[in-house]
Coordinates of C-alpha atoms in Angstrom, one line a residue:
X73 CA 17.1 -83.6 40.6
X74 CA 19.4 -80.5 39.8
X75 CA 18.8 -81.3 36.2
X76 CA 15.3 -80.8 36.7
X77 CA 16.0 -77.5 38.8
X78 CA 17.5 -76.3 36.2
X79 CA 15.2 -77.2 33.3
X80 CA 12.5 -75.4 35.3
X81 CA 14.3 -72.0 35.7
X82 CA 15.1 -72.4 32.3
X83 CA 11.3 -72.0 31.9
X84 CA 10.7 -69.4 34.3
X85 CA 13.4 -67.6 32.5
X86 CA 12.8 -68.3 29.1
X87 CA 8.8 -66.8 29.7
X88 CA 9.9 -63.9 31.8
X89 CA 11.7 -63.0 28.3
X90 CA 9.1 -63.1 26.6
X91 CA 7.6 -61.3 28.5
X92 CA 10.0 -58.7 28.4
X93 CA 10.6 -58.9 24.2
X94 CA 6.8 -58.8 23.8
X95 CA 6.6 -55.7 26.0
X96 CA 9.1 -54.4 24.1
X97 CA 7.6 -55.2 20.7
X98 CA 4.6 -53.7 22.3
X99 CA 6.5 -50.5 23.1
X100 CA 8.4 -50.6 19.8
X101 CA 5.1 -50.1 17.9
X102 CA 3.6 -47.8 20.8
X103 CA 6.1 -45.2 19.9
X104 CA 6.4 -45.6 16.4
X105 CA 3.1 -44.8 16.0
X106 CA 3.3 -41.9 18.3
X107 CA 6.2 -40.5 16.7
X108 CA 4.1 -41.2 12.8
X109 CA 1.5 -38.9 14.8
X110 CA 3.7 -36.8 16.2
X111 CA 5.7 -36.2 13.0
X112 CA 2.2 -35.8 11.3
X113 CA 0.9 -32.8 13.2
X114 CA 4.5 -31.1 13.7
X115 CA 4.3 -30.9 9.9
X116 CA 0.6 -30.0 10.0
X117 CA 1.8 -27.0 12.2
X118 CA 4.4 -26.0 9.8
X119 CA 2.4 -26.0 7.0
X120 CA -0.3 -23.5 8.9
X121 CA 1.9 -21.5 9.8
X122 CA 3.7 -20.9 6.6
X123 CA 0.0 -21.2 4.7
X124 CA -0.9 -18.4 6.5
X125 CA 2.3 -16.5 6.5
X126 CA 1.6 -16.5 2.6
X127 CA -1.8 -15.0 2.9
X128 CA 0.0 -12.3 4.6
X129 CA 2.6 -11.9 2.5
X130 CA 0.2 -11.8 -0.7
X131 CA -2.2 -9.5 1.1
X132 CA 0.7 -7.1 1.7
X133 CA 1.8 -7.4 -2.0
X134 CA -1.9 -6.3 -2.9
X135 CA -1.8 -3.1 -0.7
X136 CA 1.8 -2.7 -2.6
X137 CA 0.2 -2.7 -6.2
X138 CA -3.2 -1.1 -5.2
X139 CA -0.7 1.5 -3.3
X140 CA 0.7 2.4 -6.9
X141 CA -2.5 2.6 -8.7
X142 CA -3.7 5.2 -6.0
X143 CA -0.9 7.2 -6.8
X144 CA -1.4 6.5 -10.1
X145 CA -4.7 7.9 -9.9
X146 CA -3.5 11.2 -8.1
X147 CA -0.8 11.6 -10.8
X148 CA -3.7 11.2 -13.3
X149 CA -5.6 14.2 -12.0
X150 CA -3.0 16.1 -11.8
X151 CA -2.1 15.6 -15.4
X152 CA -6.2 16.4 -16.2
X153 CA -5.7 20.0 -14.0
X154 CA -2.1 20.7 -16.1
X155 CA -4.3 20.4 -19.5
X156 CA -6.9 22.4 -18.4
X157 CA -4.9 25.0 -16.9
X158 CA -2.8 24.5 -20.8
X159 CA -6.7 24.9 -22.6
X160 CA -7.7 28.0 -20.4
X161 CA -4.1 29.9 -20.9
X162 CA -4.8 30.1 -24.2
X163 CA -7.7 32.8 -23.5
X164 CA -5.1 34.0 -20.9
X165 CA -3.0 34.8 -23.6
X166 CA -4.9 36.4 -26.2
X167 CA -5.7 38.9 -23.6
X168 CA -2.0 39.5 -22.7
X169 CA -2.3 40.8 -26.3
X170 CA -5.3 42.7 -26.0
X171 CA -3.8 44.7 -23.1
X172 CA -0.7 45.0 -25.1
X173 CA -2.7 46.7 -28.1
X174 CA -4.9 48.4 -25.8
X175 CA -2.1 50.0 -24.3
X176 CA -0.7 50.3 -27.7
X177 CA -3.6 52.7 -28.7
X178 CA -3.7 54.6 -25.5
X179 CA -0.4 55.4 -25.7
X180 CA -0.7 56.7 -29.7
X181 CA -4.0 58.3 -28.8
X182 CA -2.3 60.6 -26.3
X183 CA 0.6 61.7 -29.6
X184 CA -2.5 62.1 -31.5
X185 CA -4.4 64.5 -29.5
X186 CA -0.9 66.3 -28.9
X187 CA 0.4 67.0 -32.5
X188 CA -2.5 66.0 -34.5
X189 CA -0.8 63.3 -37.0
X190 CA -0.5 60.2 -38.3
X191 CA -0.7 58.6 -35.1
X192 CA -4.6 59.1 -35.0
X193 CA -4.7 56.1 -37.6
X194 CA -2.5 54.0 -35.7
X195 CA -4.1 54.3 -32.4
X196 CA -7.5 53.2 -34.1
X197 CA -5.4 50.1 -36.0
X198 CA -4.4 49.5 -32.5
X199 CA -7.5 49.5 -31.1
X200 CA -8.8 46.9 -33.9
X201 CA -5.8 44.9 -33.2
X202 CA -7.4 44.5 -29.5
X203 CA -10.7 43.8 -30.3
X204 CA -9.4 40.9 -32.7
X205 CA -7.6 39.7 -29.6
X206 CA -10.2 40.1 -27.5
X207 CA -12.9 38.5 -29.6
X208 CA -10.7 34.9 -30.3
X209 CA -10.0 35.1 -26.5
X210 CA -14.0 34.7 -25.8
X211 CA -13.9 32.2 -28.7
X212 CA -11.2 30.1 -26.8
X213 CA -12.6 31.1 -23.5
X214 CA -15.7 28.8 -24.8
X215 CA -13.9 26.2 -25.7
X216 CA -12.3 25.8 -22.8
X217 CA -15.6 26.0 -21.2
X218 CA -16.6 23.4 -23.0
X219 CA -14.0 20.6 -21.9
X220 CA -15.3 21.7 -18.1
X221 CA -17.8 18.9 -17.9
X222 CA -15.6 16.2 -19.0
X223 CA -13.2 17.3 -16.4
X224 CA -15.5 17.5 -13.5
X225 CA -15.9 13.3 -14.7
X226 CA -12.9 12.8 -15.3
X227 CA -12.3 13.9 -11.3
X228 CA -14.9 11.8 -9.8
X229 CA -14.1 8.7 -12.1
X230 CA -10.7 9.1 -10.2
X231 CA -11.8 10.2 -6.9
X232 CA -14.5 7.3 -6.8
X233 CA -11.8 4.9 -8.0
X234 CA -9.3 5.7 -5.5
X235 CA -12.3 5.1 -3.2
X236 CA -12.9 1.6 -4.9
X237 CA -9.6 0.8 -4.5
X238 CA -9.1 1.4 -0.4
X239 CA -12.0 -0.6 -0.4
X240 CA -10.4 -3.6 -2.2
X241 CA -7.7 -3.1 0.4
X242 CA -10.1 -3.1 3.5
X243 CA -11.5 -6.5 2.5
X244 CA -8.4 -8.1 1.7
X245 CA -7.4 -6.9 5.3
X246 CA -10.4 -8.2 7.0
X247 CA -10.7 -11.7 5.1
X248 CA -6.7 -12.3 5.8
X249 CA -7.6 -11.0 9.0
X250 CA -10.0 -13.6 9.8
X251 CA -8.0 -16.6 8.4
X252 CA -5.2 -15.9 10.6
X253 CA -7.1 -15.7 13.1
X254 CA -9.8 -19.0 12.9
X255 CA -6.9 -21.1 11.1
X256 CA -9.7 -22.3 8.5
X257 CA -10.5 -19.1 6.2
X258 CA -9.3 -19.3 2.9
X259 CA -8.9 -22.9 1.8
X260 CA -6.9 -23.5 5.3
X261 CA -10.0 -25.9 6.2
X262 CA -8.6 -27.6 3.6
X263 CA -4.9 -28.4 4.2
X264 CA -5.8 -29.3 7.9
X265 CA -8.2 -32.1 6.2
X266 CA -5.3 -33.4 4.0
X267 CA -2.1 -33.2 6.4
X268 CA -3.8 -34.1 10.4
X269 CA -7.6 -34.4 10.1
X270 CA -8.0 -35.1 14.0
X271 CA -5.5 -32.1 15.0
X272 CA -7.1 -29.7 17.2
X273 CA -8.8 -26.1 15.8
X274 CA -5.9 -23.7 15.7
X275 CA -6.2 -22.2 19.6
X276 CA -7.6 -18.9 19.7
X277 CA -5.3 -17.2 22.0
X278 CA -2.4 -17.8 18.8
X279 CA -4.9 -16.3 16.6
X280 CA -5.3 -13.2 18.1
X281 CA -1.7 -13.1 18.5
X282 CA -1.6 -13.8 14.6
X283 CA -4.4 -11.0 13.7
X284 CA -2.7 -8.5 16.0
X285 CA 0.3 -9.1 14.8
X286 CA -0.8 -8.4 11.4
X287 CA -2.7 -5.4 11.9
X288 CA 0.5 -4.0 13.4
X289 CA 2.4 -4.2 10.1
X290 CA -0.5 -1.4 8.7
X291 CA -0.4 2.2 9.9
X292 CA -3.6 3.2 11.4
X293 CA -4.9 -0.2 12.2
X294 CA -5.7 -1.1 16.4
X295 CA -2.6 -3.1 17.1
X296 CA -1.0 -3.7 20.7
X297 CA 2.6 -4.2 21.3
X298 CA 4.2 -2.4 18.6
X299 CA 4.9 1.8 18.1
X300 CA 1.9 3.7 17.6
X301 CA -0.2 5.0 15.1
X302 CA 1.2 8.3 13.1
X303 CA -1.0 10.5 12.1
X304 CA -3.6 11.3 9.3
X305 CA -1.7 14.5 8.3
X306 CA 1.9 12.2 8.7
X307 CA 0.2 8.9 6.6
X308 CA -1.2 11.6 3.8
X309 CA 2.0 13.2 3.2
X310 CA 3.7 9.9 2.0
X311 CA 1.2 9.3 -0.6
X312 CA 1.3 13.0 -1.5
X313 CA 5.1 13.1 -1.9
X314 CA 4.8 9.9 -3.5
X315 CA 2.6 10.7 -6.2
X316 CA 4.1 14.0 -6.8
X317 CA 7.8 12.6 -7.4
X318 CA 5.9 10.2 -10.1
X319 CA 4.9 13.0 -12.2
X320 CA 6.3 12.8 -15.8
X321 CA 8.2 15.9 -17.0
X322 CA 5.4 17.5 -18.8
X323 CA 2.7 18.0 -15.9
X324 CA 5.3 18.8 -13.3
X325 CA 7.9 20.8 -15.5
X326 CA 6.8 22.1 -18.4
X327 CA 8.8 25.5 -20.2
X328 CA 7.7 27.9 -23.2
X329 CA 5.1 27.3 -25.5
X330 CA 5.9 24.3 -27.8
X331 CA 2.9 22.1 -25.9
X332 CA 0.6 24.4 -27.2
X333 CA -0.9 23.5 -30.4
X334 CA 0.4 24.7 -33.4
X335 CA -2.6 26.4 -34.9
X336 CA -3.6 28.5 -31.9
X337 CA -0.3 29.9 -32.0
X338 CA -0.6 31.0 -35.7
X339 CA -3.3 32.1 -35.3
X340 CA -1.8 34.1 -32.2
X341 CA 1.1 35.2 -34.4
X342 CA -1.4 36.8 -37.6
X343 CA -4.1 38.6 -35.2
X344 CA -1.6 42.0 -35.4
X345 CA -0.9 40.8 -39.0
X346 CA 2.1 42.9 -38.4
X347 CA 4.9 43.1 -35.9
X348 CA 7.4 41.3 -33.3
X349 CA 6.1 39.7 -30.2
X350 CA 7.8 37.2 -27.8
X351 CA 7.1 35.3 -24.7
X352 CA 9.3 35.0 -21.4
X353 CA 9.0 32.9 -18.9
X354 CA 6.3 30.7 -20.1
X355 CA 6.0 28.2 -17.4
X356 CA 3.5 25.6 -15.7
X357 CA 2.9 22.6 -13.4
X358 CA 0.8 20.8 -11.9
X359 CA 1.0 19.3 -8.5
X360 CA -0.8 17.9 -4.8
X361 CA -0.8 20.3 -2.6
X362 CA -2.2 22.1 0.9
X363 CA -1.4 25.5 -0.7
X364 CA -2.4 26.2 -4.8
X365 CA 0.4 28.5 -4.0
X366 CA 3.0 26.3 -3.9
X367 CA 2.8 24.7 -6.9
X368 CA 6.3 25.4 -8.2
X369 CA 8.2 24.5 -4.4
X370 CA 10.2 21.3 -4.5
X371 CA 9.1 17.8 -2.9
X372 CA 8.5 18.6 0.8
X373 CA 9.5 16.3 4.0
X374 CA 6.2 18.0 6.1
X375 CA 3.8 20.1 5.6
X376 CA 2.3 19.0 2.7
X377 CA -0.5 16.5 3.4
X378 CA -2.3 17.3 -0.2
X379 CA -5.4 18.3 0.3
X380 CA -5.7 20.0 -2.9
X381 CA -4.7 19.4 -6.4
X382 CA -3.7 22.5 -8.7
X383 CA -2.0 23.9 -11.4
X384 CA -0.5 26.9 -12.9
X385 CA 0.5 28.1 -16.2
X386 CA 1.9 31.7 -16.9
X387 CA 3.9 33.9 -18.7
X388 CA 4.9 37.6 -20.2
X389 CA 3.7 38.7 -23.3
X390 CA 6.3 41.6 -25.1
X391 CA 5.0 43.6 -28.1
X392 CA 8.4 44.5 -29.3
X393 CA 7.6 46.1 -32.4
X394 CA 4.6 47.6 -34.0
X395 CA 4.3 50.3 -36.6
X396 CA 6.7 52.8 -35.4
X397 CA 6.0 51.8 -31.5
X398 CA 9.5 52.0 -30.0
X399 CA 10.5 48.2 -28.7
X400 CA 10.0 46.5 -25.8
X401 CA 7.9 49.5 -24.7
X402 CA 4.9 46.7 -23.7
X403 CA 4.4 43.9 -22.0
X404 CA 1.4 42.3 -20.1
X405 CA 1.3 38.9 -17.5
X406 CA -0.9 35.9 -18.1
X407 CA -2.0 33.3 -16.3
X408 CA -4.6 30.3 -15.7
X409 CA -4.9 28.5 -13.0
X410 CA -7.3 25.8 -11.7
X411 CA -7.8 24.1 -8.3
X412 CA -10.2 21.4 -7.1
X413 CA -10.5 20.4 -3.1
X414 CA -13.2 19.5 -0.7
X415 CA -14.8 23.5 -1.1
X416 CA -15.4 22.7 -4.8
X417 CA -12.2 23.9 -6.5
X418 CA -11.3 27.1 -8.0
X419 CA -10.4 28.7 -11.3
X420 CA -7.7 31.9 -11.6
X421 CA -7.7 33.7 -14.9
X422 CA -9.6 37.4 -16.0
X423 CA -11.4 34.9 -18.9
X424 CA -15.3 33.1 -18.1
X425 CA -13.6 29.7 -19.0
X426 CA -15.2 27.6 -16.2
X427 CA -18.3 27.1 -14.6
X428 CA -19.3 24.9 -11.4
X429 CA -17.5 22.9 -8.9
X430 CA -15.0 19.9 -8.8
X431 CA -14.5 18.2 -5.7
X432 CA -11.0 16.6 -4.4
X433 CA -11.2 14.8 -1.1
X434 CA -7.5 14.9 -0.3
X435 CA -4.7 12.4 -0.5
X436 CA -5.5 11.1 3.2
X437 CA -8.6 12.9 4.6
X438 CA -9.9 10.1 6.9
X439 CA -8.7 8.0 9.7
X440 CA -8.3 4.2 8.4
X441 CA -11.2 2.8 10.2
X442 CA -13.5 5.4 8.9
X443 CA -12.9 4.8 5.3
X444 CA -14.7 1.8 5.2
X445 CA -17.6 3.7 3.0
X446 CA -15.6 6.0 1.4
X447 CA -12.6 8.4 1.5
X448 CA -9.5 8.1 0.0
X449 CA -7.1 5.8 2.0
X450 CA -4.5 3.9 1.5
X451 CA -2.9 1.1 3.2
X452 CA 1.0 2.3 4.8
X453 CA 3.6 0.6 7.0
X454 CA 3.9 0.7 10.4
X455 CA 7.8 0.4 10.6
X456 CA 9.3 -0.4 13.8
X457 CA 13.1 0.4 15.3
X458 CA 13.1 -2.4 17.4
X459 CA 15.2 -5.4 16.0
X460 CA 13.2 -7.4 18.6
X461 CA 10.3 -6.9 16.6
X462 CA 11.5 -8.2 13.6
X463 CA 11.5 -4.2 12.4
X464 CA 7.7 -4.5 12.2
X465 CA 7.2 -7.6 9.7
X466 CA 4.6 -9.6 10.9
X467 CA 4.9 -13.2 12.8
X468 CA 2.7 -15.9 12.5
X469 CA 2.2 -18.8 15.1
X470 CA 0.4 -21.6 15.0
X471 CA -0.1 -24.4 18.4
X472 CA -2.4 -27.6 17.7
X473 CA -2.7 -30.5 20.4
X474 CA -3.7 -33.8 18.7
X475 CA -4.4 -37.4 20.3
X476 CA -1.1 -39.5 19.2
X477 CA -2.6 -43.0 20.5
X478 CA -5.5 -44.6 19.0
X479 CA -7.2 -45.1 22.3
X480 CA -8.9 -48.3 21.1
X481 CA -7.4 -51.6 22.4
X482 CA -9.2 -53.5 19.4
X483 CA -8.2 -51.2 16.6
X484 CA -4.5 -50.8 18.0
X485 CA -3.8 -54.0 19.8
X486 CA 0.3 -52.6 20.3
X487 CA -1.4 -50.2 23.1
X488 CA -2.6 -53.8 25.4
X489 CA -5.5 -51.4 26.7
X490 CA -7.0 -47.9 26.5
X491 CA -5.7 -46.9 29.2
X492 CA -2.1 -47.2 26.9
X493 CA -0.1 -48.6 30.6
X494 CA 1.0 -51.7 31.9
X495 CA 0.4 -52.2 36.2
X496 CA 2.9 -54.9 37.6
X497 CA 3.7 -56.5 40.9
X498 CA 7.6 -56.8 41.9
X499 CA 7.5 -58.9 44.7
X500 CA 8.7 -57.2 47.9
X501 CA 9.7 -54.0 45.9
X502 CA 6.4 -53.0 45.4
X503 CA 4.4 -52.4 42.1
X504 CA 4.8 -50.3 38.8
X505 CA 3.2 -48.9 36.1
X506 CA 4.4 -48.6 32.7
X507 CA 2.8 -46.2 30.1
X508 CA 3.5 -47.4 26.4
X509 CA 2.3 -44.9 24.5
X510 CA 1.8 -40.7 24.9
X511 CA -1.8 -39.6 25.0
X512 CA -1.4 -36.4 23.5
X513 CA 1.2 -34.6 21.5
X514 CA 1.7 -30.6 21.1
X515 CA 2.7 -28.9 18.1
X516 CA 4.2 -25.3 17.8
X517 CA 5.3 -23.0 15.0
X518 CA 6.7 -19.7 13.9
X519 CA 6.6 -18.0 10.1
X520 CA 8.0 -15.0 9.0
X521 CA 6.9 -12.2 6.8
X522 CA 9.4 -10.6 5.3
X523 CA 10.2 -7.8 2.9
X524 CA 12.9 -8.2 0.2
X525 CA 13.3 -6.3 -2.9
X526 CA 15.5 -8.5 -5.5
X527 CA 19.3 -7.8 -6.7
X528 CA 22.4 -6.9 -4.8
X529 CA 21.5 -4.4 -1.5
X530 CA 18.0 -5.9 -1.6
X531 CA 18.0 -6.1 2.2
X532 CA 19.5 -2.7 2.7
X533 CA 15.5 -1.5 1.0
X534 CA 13.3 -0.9 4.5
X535 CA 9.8 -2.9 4.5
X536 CA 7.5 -0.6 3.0
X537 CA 3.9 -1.0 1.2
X538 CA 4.2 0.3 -2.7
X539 CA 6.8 -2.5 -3.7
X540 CA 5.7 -5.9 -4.1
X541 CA 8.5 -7.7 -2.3
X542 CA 7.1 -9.5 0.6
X543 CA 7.3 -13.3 1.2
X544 CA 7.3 -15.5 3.7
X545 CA 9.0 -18.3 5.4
X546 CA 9.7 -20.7 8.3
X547 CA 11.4 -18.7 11.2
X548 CA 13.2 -20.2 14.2
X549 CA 11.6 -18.7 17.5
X550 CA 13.8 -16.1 19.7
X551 CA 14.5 -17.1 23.0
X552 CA 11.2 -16.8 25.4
X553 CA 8.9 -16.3 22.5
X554 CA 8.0 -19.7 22.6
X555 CA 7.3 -19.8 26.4
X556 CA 5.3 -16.6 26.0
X557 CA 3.0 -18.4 23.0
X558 CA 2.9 -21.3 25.3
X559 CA 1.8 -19.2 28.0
X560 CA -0.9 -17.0 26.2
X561 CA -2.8 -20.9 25.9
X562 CA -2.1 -22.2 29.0
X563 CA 0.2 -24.7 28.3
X564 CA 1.8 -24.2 31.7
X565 CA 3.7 -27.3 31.8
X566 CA 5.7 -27.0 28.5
X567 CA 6.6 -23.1 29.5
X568 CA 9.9 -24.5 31.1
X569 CA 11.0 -26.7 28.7
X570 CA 10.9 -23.7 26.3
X571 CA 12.3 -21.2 28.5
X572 CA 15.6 -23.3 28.5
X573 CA 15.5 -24.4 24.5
X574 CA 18.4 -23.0 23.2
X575 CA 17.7 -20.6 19.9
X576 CA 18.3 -21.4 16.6

């Protein structure tokens, strides 16, 4: 009989273990595949997160290179207004001599009419002497007139392609814009399809966070959260300063007279046929600027928000020795200069070298949501002190919720039912319920991106936008900057859990 017993709770046993190993076979596979699916969209989130980091980090390496071109182009036109203000001294020059010669024969006139002599003949040499110079100063006066046209195209092929350029940068903005935001833009469709097809849409509260967050790494650009805005006359003075200290030698510092060609200043030289002349303090530049004035003043730290580009070229002419003229007895200043701004430019000379107008818009003459049709813009950092805020380099987030069971008792027998639980009966100790498998899992993510310019000190360089050195990466979150993107989509539950993670 006890044999017998025992035999039975052998049985009882041995199928209560069963049971219990089947349940746990059941569980086993429950939570691998959970964790597959959970592993799956954690990666998934990564990925987003660091795609779209990139698009930010190329988009900012865009404004970089376009940045330089724009200066590029502002350097360009001051180098067109240093060779025109080179053609038109020419004329300037030629009438330095007139007025030397003229004063030559006033001077021998006045002998003439007092004693009667030889100087008679010289003061009417003299006076042919001027009218040579004066008569190859009209003839250089028209050819100088003559390159006018191609100037005034030469401006608005620059102008208009500074204009085409801040366009190119809008768009890139918007479209990066946009696919930080939606999480699809850009080929990011795509990657979701390939790495967790039946994740979630990327929540929209983390893409605003994500398009704010890039629009506050631009200057100008609506952002919340970060410093504000400087303004137009503060954003146009870097590009100004900028694309004045890239000037080569010969537009911003050029001295005497060797640029000039070679047979203007022969001819120069045989007009008296006779005679010593020389030149002091030849001198000319060309430069961006608020005041034509101030085209010989050093680089500026304010002030100077370029709304005009100029340049300058002067001199002194010395007869020293003509006939029997005593030396160094006279001398007559020279100079050309030409402007163009939003009035229509001007020219500075006694000579009729130029006719009409040539417009200049100005380094920075719009806000940077009203150049959207035109003006000449330019994308600049926002920098910010505050370490906090990652000095102003943009962060990218990205939350997706996805189902981690199959739901489907028939397709995933290892989940027993769709409702993924087991209910059980415990004799006196009352019931139970066992859930096998998680219904949904959550998946958060952080990028960085980040400005660093190559070689030794490379991180000592500050973020800026006209070096190409931005990149991105996979950043560990600071403490309660999880629980705040957990709590901008109403994940209420997981807010505590990341209040207490402890930071990377």
């Amino acid at each position: 009989m006890r044999r017998r017993t025992q035999r039975g709770q052998a049985i009882v046993l041995g199928s209560l273990s069963f049971l219990v190993l089947a349940l746990m076979v059941t569980l086993s596979f429950n939570l691998s595949h959970a964790l597959r699916q959970k592993m799956s969209l954690q990666q998934h989130s990564d990925a987003m997160a660091y795609s779209m980091a990139v698009l930010e980090a190329r988009a900012l390496n865009y404004y970089a290179v376009s940045n330089r071109a724009i200066a590029g182009s502002y350097v360009a036109m001051n180098s067109l207004h240093a060779y025109m203000a080179a053609a038109s001294v020419t004329g300037e020059m030629l009438r330095a001599g007139e007025s030397n010669f003229n004063k030559i024969a006033a001077a021998e006139l006045a002998k003439c009419l007092a004693c009667r002599c030889s100087c008679c003949k010289h003061a009417a040499d003299a006076k042919k002497v001027a009218n040579k110079f004066g008569k190859k100063a009209r003839e250089y006066d028209r050819d100088a007139r003559a390159l006018e046209g191609d100037f005034r195209t030469a401006m608005e092929g620059l102008d208009l392609m500074v204009d085409n350029l801040h366009k190119s940068q809008a768009e890139v903005h918007a479209r990066t814009a946009q696919a930080v935001k939606d999480g699809s833009s850009h080929g990011l469709a795509q990657l979701k399809e390939d790495t967790a097809p039946k994740a979630s849409e990327l929540s929209s509260a983390v893409g605003a966070l994500n398009e704010n967050e890039f629009n506050c790494a631009v200057d100008g650009k609506t952002c919340k959260g970060s410093v504000e805005s400087t303004s137009n006359e503060a954003r146009a003075r870097v590009m100004t300063e900028i694309g004045n200290a890239s000037r080569s030698a010969w537009p911003s510092n050029r001295t005497g007279t060797k640029h000039l060609h070679p047979e203007f200043l022969d001819e120069f030289r045989k007009i008296p046929d006779e005679g010593v002349y020389r030149i002091s303090g030849h001198k000319g530049s060309a430069k961006t600027v608020v005041d034509k004035e101030a085209i010989y003043e050093g680089g500026q730290s304010g002030g100077n928000e370029g709304t005009t580009v100029a340049a300058s070229e002067e001199g002194v002419l010395h007869q020293d020795q003509w006939e029997d003229i005593l030396p160094g007895m006279f001398s007559s200043d020279y100079e050309s200069a030409i402007s163009s701004d939003s009035g229509g430019g001007d020219h500075d000379g006694d000579g009729d070298q130029h006719r009409g107008s040539h417009q200049f818009e100005g380094t920075n003459a719009r806000a940077l949501d009203g150049c959207a049709s035109g003006g000449n813009c330019f994308m600049k950092y926002r920098a910010n002190p505050d370490p906090e805020r990652d000095w102003g380099q943009p962060r990218v987030y990205s939350y997706y919720t996805m189902q981690l069971s199959v739901g489907n008792a028939q397709q995933a027998p290892w989940e027993l039912n769709n409702s993924r639980s087991v209910e059980f009966q415990h004799g006196a100790q009352g019931s139970g319920k066992l859930t096998v498998a998680a219904g949904e899992g959550m998946s958060l993510s952080k990028a960085l991106v980040y400005y660093h310019r190559f070689g030794s000190g490379g991180w000592k360089e500050p973020p800026n936008l006209f070096a190409p050195f931005w990149r991105a990466k996979l950043h560990p979150f600071k403490p309660g900057e999880a629980a705040r993107v957990l709590q901008e989509v109403g994940n209420s539950d997981a807010v505590p859990i990341a209040e207490t993670e402890v930071p990377l």
